[in-house]
Coordinates of C-alpha atoms in Angstrom, one line a residue:
Chain A
X1 CA 98.4 126.2 69.0
X2 CA 94.7 127.1 69.3
X3 CA 93.9 124.2 71.7
X4 CA 96.3 125.3 74.3
X5 CA 95.6 129.0 74.0
X6 CA 91.9 128.6 74.2
X7 CA 91.9 126.2 77.1
X8 CA 93.3 128.4 79.9
X9 CA 91.2 131.4 80.9
X10 CA 91.2 131.5 84.7
X11 CA 92.3 134.3 86.9
X12 CA 95.7 134.1 88.5
X13 CA 96.1 136.0 91.8
X14 CA 99.5 136.9 93.2
X15 CA 99.3 137.4 97.0
X16 CA 102.2 139.1 98.7
X17 CA 102.2 136.9 101.8
X18 CA 100.9 133.6 103.2
X19 CA 98.3 135.6 105.2
X20 CA 97.1 137.2 102.1
X21 CA 97.0 133.9 100.2
X22 CA 95.1 132.2 103.0
X23 CA 92.6 135.1 103.1
X24 CA 92.1 135.0 99.3
X25 CA 91.5 131.2 99.3
X26 CA 89.1 131.4 102.2
X27 CA 87.1 134.1 100.3
X28 CA 87.1 132.1 97.1
X29 CA 86.1 128.8 98.8
X30 CA 85.2 126.2 96.2
X31 CA 85.8 128.7 93.4
X32 CA 89.6 128.8 93.9
X33 CA 92.7 126.7 94.6
X34 CA 96.3 127.4 95.4
X35 CA 98.7 126.9 92.5
X36 CA 102.5 126.4 92.6
X37 CA 104.3 124.8 89.7
X38 CA 101.0 124.4 87.7
X39 CA 102.0 121.1 86.2
X40 CA 98.8 119.4 87.4
X41 CA 96.5 122.3 86.6
X42 CA 97.9 122.9 83.1
X43 CA 97.3 119.3 82.2
X44 CA 93.8 119.3 83.8
X45 CA 91.8 120.0 80.6
X46 CA 93.7 117.4 78.7
X47 CA 92.9 114.8 81.3
X48 CA 89.3 116.1 81.7
X49 CA 89.9 117.0 85.3
X50 CA 87.7 119.8 86.8
X51 CA 89.4 123.2 86.9
X52 CA 88.8 126.4 88.8
X53 CA 88.2 129.9 87.7
X54 CA 90.6 131.4 90.2
X55 CA 94.1 130.3 91.2
X56 CA 96.2 131.8 94.0
X57 CA 99.9 131.6 93.1
X58 CA 101.9 130.5 96.2
X59 CA 105.2 129.3 94.8
X60 CA 106.9 132.7 95.3
X61 CA 106.1 133.0 99.0
X62 CA 109.4 132.5 100.8
X63 CA 107.7 131.1 103.9
X64 CA 106.3 128.2 101.9
X65 CA 109.7 127.5 100.2
X66 CA 111.6 126.8 103.5
X67 CA 113.1 123.4 104.0
X68 CA 114.3 122.8 107.6
X69 CA 116.2 119.6 108.4
X70 CA 116.9 118.6 112.0
X71 CA 118.4 115.1 112.2
X72 CA 115.5 112.7 111.6
X73 CA 112.9 115.4 111.2
X74 CA 112.1 117.6 108.2
X75 CA 109.8 120.6 108.1
X76 CA 108.9 121.1 104.5
X77 CA 107.2 124.2 103.2
X78 CA 104.2 123.5 100.9
X79 CA 106.0 125.1 97.9
X80 CA 109.3 123.2 98.4
X81 CA 110.1 121.7 95.0
X82 CA 111.2 118.2 94.2
X83 CA 114.6 119.7 93.2
X84 CA 115.0 121.2 96.6
X85 CA 114.3 117.8 98.2
X86 CA 116.6 116.0 95.9
X87 CA 119.4 118.5 96.5
X88 CA 118.8 119.2 100.2
X89 CA 118.1 115.8 101.8
X90 CA 120.9 113.3 102.5
X91 CA 120.3 110.3 100.2
X92 CA 121.8 108.0 102.8
X93 CA 120.2 109.5 106.0
X94 CA 117.0 108.6 107.9
X95 CA 114.9 110.8 105.5
X96 CA 116.5 109.3 102.4
X97 CA 113.2 108.1 101.1
X98 CA 112.2 111.7 100.3
X99 CA 115.4 112.4 98.4
X100 CA 115.0 109.1 96.4
X101 CA 111.4 109.9 95.6
X102 CA 112.3 113.4 94.4
X103 CA 115.0 112.3 91.9
X104 CA 112.8 110.3 89.6
X105 CA 111.3 113.4 87.9
X106 CA 113.1 115.2 85.1
X107 CA 114.8 118.3 86.3
X108 CA 112.6 120.8 84.4
X109 CA 109.5 119.3 86.1
X110 CA 111.2 118.8 89.5
X111 CA 112.1 122.5 89.5
X112 CA 108.5 123.5 89.7
X113 CA 106.6 120.5 91.1
X114 CA 106.0 121.0 94.8
X115 CA 105.3 118.9 97.9
X116 CA 101.9 120.2 98.4
X117 CA 101.1 119.9 94.7
X118 CA 102.0 116.2 95.0
X119 CA 99.7 115.6 98.0
X120 CA 96.8 117.7 96.7
X121 CA 96.8 116.2 93.2
X122 CA 94.1 113.6 93.0
X123 CA 93.6 111.1 91.7
X124 CA 97.3 110.5 91.3
X125 CA 98.3 106.9 92.4
X126 CA 101.9 107.4 91.3
X127 CA 102.6 110.5 93.5
X128 CA 106.2 109.6 94.6
X129 CA 106.5 112.2 97.4
X130 CA 103.2 111.0 99.0
X131 CA 104.5 107.5 99.4
X132 CA 107.7 108.7 100.9
X133 CA 106.0 111.0 103.3
X134 CA 103.5 108.3 104.4
X135 CA 106.5 106.1 105.3
X136 CA 107.9 109.0 107.4
X137 CA 104.7 109.5 109.4
X138 CA 104.0 112.9 107.9
X139 CA 101.7 115.5 109.3
X140 CA 100.1 118.2 107.1
X141 CA 99.6 121.7 108.4
X142 CA 96.9 123.8 106.7
X143 CA 95.0 127.0 107.1
X144 CA 91.5 128.2 106.2
X145 CA 91.8 132.0 106.6
X146 CA 93.3 132.5 110.1
X147 CA 92.3 129.0 111.4
X148 CA 95.2 126.6 111.4
X149 CA 94.9 122.8 111.7
X150 CA 97.1 119.8 111.5
X151 CA 96.3 116.3 110.3
X152 CA 98.0 113.0 109.7
X153 CA 98.9 112.7 106.0
X154 CA 97.1 109.3 105.7
X155 CA 93.9 110.9 107.0
X156 CA 94.4 113.9 104.7
X157 CA 94.7 111.7 101.7
X158 CA 91.6 109.7 102.6
X159 CA 89.5 112.9 103.0
X160 CA 87.9 115.1 100.4
X161 CA 89.7 118.4 99.5
X162 CA 88.6 121.2 101.9
X163 CA 87.4 124.3 99.9
X164 CA 89.3 127.4 100.8
X165 CA 92.2 125.5 102.4
X166 CA 95.9 126.3 102.0
X167 CA 98.4 123.6 102.9
X168 CA 101.3 125.5 104.5
X169 CA 103.8 122.8 105.4
X170 CA 104.4 119.1 105.9
X171 CA 106.4 117.6 108.8
X172 CA 108.1 114.3 108.3
X173 CA 109.8 112.2 111.0
X174 CA 111.8 109.0 110.6
X175 CA 110.8 106.3 113.0
X176 CA 112.9 105.1 116.0
X177 CA 116.4 105.6 117.1
X178 CA 118.2 103.8 114.3
X179 CA 116.0 104.8 111.5
X180 CA 116.7 104.2 107.8
X181 CA 114.5 104.8 104.8
X182 CA 114.5 104.5 101.1
X183 CA 112.2 104.7 98.1
X184 CA 112.2 102.5 95.0
X185 CA 110.2 102.9 91.8
X186 CA 109.6 100.6 88.9
X187 CA 109.2 102.3 85.6
X188 CA 108.9 101.0 82.0
X189 CA 111.9 103.2 80.9
X190 CA 114.9 104.0 83.1
X191 CA 113.8 107.6 83.8
X192 CA 111.3 110.3 83.3
X193 CA 108.3 108.1 83.6
X194 CA 105.6 107.7 86.3
X195 CA 106.1 104.6 88.4
X196 CA 104.3 101.4 87.5
X197 CA 104.7 100.5 91.2
X198 CA 106.8 102.0 93.9
X199 CA 107.6 101.3 97.6
X200 CA 108.7 103.6 100.4
X201 CA 110.3 101.7 103.2
X202 CA 111.3 103.1 106.6
X203 CA 112.6 100.9 109.4
X204 CA 114.0 101.1 112.9
X205 CA 116.5 98.3 113.5
X206 CA 117.9 96.9 116.7
X207 CA 121.2 95.3 115.8
X208 CA 120.1 93.2 112.8
X209 CA 116.5 92.9 113.8
X210 CA 113.7 95.1 112.4
X211 CA 112.0 96.7 115.4
X212 CA 109.5 98.9 113.6
X213 CA 108.6 99.3 109.9
X214 CA 106.6 101.5 107.6
X215 CA 105.9 100.0 104.2
X216 CA 104.0 102.2 101.7
X217 CA 103.1 101.2 98.2
X218 CA 102.5 103.8 95.5
X219 CA 101.0 103.4 92.0
X220 CA 99.4 100.1 93.1
X221 CA 96.1 101.1 94.6
X222 CA 94.1 104.3 93.7
X223 CA 96.3 106.1 96.2
X224 CA 99.6 105.4 97.9
X225 CA 98.9 103.7 101.3
X226 CA 100.6 101.8 104.1
X227 CA 100.5 98.0 104.0
X228 CA 100.5 96.9 107.7
X229 CA 100.5 93.3 106.7
X230 CA 103.8 93.8 104.8
X231 CA 105.2 95.7 107.8
X232 CA 104.3 92.8 110.1
X233 CA 106.2 90.4 107.7
X234 CA 109.4 92.5 108.3
X235 CA 109.2 93.1 112.0
X236 CA 111.2 90.7 114.2
X237 CA 113.4 89.4 111.4
X238 CA 116.7 90.6 109.9
X239 CA 116.4 92.6 106.8
X240 CA 117.1 90.2 104.0
X241 CA 116.2 89.5 100.4
X242 CA 114.0 86.6 101.7
X243 CA 112.1 88.7 104.3
X244 CA 111.7 91.4 101.7
X245 CA 110.3 89.0 99.1
X246 CA 107.9 87.6 101.7
X247 CA 106.7 91.0 102.6
X248 CA 106.1 91.8 98.9
X249 CA 104.1 88.6 98.5
X250 CA 101.9 89.5 101.4
X251 CA 101.4 92.9 99.9
X252 CA 100.4 91.4 96.6
X253 CA 97.7 89.4 98.3
X254 CA 96.5 92.2 100.6
X255 CA 96.5 95.3 98.3
X256 CA 93.5 96.1 96.1
X257 CA 95.7 96.4 93.1
X258 CA 94.4 98.8 90.4
X259 CA 95.2 98.6 86.7
X260 CA 97.5 101.5 85.6
X261 CA 98.1 103.0 82.2
X262 CA 101.3 101.0 81.7
X263 CA 100.6 97.8 83.5
X264 CA 97.8 95.4 84.2
X265 CA 96.8 94.2 87.7
X266 CA 98.6 90.8 87.4
X267 CA 101.8 92.4 86.4
X268 CA 101.7 94.8 89.3
X269 CA 101.1 92.0 91.8
X270 CA 104.0 90.0 90.4
X271 CA 106.6 92.8 90.6
X272 CA 105.9 93.6 94.3
X273 CA 108.3 91.0 95.8
X274 CA 111.1 92.1 93.5
X275 CA 110.5 95.7 94.3
X276 CA 110.6 95.0 98.0
X277 CA 113.9 93.2 97.5
X278 CA 115.3 96.1 95.6
X279 CA 114.3 98.4 98.5
X280 CA 115.9 96.3 101.1
X281 CA 119.0 96.0 99.0
X282 CA 119.1 99.7 98.8
X283 CA 118.8 100.1 102.5
X284 CA 121.7 97.6 102.9
X285 CA 123.8 99.6 100.5
X286 CA 123.3 102.7 102.7
X287 CA 120.9 104.5 100.3
X288 CA 122.9 103.9 97.1
X289 CA 120.9 102.6 94.2
X290 CA 121.6 98.9 94.6
Chain B
X1 CA 93.6 143.1 97.6
X2 CA 96.2 141.0 95.9
X3 CA 97.6 142.0 92.5
X4 CA 95.9 140.0 89.8
X5 CA 97.6 141.2 86.7
X6 CA 101.3 142.0 87.1
X7 CA 102.3 141.6 83.4
X8 CA 106.0 142.4 83.0
X9 CA 108.7 139.9 82.6
X10 CA 112.2 139.9 81.2
X11 CA 112.9 137.7 78.2
X12 CA 116.5 137.3 77.0
X13 CA 117.5 140.4 79.0
X14 CA 114.7 142.6 77.6
X15 CA 111.9 143.7 79.9
X16 CA 108.5 143.3 78.3
X17 CA 104.9 144.1 79.1
X18 CA 102.4 141.5 78.0
X19 CA 98.7 141.6 77.6
X20 CA 97.9 137.9 77.4
X21 CA 95.8 135.7 79.8
X22 CA 98.0 134.3 82.6
X23 CA 97.3 130.7 81.8
X24 CA 98.6 130.9 78.2
X25 CA 101.5 128.4 78.2
X26 CA 104.8 130.3 78.2
X27 CA 105.9 128.4 75.0
X28 CA 102.8 129.7 73.1
X29 CA 103.5 133.3 74.2
X30 CA 107.2 133.0 73.2
X31 CA 106.4 131.6 69.8
X32 CA 103.1 133.2 68.8
X33 CA 103.2 136.6 70.6
X34 CA 106.9 137.3 70.6
X35 CA 108.1 135.4 67.5
X36 CA 110.7 133.5 69.5
X37 CA 110.2 130.3 67.5
X38 CA 113.5 128.8 68.6
X39 CA 111.5 127.2 71.4
X40 CA 109.8 124.2 70.0
X41 CA 106.6 122.5 71.1
X42 CA 106.2 118.8 70.9
X43 CA 104.0 116.9 73.3
X44 CA 102.3 119.8 75.2
X45 CA 102.3 117.5 78.2
X46 CA 105.7 118.3 79.7
X47 CA 107.1 115.0 78.6
X48 CA 109.4 115.6 75.7
X49 CA 111.4 118.7 76.8
X50 CA 111.5 120.3 73.4
X51 CA 110.2 123.5 74.9
X52 CA 112.7 123.7 77.8
X53 CA 113.6 127.3 78.7
X54 CA 115.3 128.8 81.8
X55 CA 113.3 130.8 84.3
X56 CA 115.2 132.6 87.0
X57 CA 118.1 130.2 86.6
X58 CA 116.1 126.9 86.6
X59 CA 114.9 124.9 83.6
X60 CA 111.1 124.6 83.1
X61 CA 109.1 123.0 80.4
X62 CA 107.4 126.0 78.8
X63 CA 104.4 124.1 77.3
X64 CA 102.8 123.6 80.7
X65 CA 104.2 126.6 82.5
X66 CA 101.7 129.4 82.6
X67 CA 103.1 132.7 81.5
X68 CA 101.5 134.3 84.6
X69 CA 104.0 132.5 86.8
X70 CA 106.8 134.1 84.9
X71 CA 105.7 137.6 85.6
X72 CA 108.5 139.5 87.3
X73 CA 111.0 136.8 86.4
X74 CA 113.8 136.4 83.9
X75 CA 113.3 134.0 81.0
X76 CA 116.1 132.7 78.8
X77 CA 115.3 131.0 75.5
X78 CA 117.6 129.4 73.0
X79 CA 117.8 132.8 71.2
X80 CA 119.8 134.0 74.2
X81 CA 122.7 131.7 73.6
X82 CA 124.0 133.6 70.5
X83 CA 123.4 136.8 68.6
X84 CA 121.9 136.3 65.2
X85 CA 125.1 137.2 63.4
X86 CA 127.5 136.5 66.3
X87 CA 129.4 133.3 67.2
X88 CA 127.6 130.3 68.6
X89 CA 127.9 129.4 72.2
X90 CA 130.6 126.8 72.9
X91 CA 127.9 124.2 73.5
X92 CA 126.2 125.1 70.2
X93 CA 129.5 125.0 68.4
X94 CA 130.2 121.5 69.7
X95 CA 126.7 120.3 68.8
X96 CA 127.5 121.5 65.2
X97 CA 131.0 119.9 65.1
X98 CA 130.0 116.6 66.7
X99 CA 127.0 116.1 64.6
X100 CA 124.6 116.3 67.5
X101 CA 121.8 117.8 65.5
X102 CA 119.6 115.6 63.3
X103 CA 116.1 116.9 62.6
X104 CA 116.6 119.7 65.1
X105 CA 113.2 119.7 66.9
X106 CA 114.7 118.6 70.2
X107 CA 117.9 120.7 69.9
X108 CA 116.7 124.0 71.5
X109 CA 115.4 122.1 74.6
X110 CA 118.6 120.0 74.8
X111 CA 120.7 123.2 74.5
X112 CA 118.9 124.9 77.3
X113 CA 118.9 121.8 79.6
X114 CA 122.6 121.3 79.0
X115 CA 123.6 125.0 79.2
X116 CA 121.9 125.0 82.6
X117 CA 123.7 121.8 83.6
X118 CA 127.1 123.2 82.7
X119 CA 126.3 126.3 84.8
X120 CA 125.4 124.2 87.8
X121 CA 128.0 121.5 87.2
X122 CA 130.8 122.8 85.0
X123 CA 132.5 119.4 84.8
X124 CA 129.7 116.8 84.7
X125 CA 130.3 113.1 84.4
X126 CA 128.7 111.2 81.6
X127 CA 126.1 109.8 84.0
X128 CA 125.3 113.4 85.1
X129 CA 124.8 114.4 81.5
X130 CA 122.6 111.4 80.8
X131 CA 120.6 112.1 84.0
X132 CA 120.1 115.8 83.0
X133 CA 118.8 114.7 79.6
X134 CA 116.2 112.3 81.2
X135 CA 113.4 114.8 80.4
X136 CA 114.6 115.6 76.8
X137 CA 113.5 113.2 74.1
X138 CA 115.3 112.8 70.8
X139 CA 113.2 110.8 68.3
X140 CA 116.2 110.6 66.0
X141 CA 117.9 108.8 68.8
X142 CA 121.0 110.9 68.6
X143 CA 121.9 111.0 72.3
X144 CA 125.4 109.7 71.9
X145 CA 126.7 112.7 70.0
X146 CA 124.7 115.1 72.2
X147 CA 126.5 113.6 75.2
X148 CA 129.9 113.8 73.5
X149 CA 129.3 117.5 72.5
X150 CA 128.4 118.3 76.1
X151 CA 131.5 116.6 77.5
X152 CA 133.7 118.3 74.9
X153 CA 132.3 121.6 76.0
X154 CA 133.1 120.9 79.6
X155 CA 136.5 119.7 78.7
X156 CA 137.3 122.8 76.7
X157 CA 136.3 125.0 79.6
X158 CA 138.8 123.4 82.0

C-alpha cells in the first residue's frame, strides 16, 4: 500500500533508559517527541496532524511501565497501557473510574495505547483516561533533561505541549475517606468506538450524603474538563437518579458543547442527564455496569 | 548515543534482519517485504482488526504498529498457527467445521485475536468471546458461528 509506505519516514530512537530518553528529547527539543504505542502518531498523516522527524521510543522502558497501587492512590508510569489499567485496577474500588475508562478500547489497541499517550494526544476530546484521571485529581510528573517538575493534570491539559519534555508518571488519588468512582461512556455501537459523551464521577460520601464530588465530562467540549456546577448539584444530597439527572441538566447548560464526528451539539446536551444517571447507578451497583 | 537502527525481529520463530524504515506499518512489512499475506489489511486506521497479529504475547493491530517498535520482539502471524501441509490448529479446524469463514478477509485477524484469548483465558464465557472480538469487524456479519467455533475449541480442550 503505497500511501502507508510513503507516509512514514521519521527516525525512531531506542534509548536504553529513562535518563537517556530524557536527554535525547531535551536535545531534540521541538524536533522530537516520545512515542509509545504509536497509535496517535501513525494516524497523524491521515488526520493531517503535524508530525515530527524524530521519535524516542519509551514503551520498552521498565520504569515507565510500572503501575503501583496503594489503596486510594495509584502511581502510573507514563507507558502503562490501557490493558494494564483494565487488568490491574479493581473495578469496584476507589480508583474504579480508571479501570472502567480503560476497558472501552479493543484489546489490540489497549495493549499498546498508554496513559501518557492519552494525555499528550491533542486535540482528543474523547480521551477516556484523561477524564478518569481528572476526576481522581491527577498530578503529572515530567522531565526536561535532568529537570523534573510536577503539575496538576488540568493545568497540564490547558497548557501548550512543552518541547523536549518527557512525561514520566501520573499520580491519581481518590477523594476523601469513603471514596468511590466510576466512568461511563456513550457510544453509537456497543463497543470499540470513541465516546460521543462520557462522564467520570468520583465522590466522597458521608452515610448517604455526598460530601465531595468530582464530575468530569469527556467528548463534550474540546477537551475533557471538570464541571464544578454539576459537582455543586450533587454535594449535600443523597446519590440518586434524580440528583444525577439534575447535575446532568446543569452540565448541559454550563458546558460549551462542541459538535463531534458522530453527534451534533443538541444531541450531546440531551444525553448528559441520562449519562449522569447511568454513572450514579453504576456507583450504586458497586462498579458493576448497571 | 541511543541506538537508532536495531533491525532484527523474530517472525513466526525465525529471526530476521530487516532494512526498512522504522515507521513502515508492520502489516505492510509482513505482506510486501516478507510475503506473509495471511495478514490482511482493511481500514489502515486500527479499527477493523483484520491485520491483528501477536507481538510478544499481546495482540496488536499491525496496520498502525510501526515495524520499528517490533525490533527485538517476537511476532506471530496467522501463518504460525499451522504448517502449510500440516494439520490446522484446533481453532482453525473449528472455524472450518462450524462455517465461521465467509469471505475470509477478517478471518486471520479473528484467529489471532481468539488464539490469544484462549491462551489467556482457556475457558472463556460467551461474553468474554464477544468482548474479545470488539475490535474485529466482520462485514459478512458471521459473528455467531465465529463465537460457536471458539467455544467449541475451548470445550474440546477441557
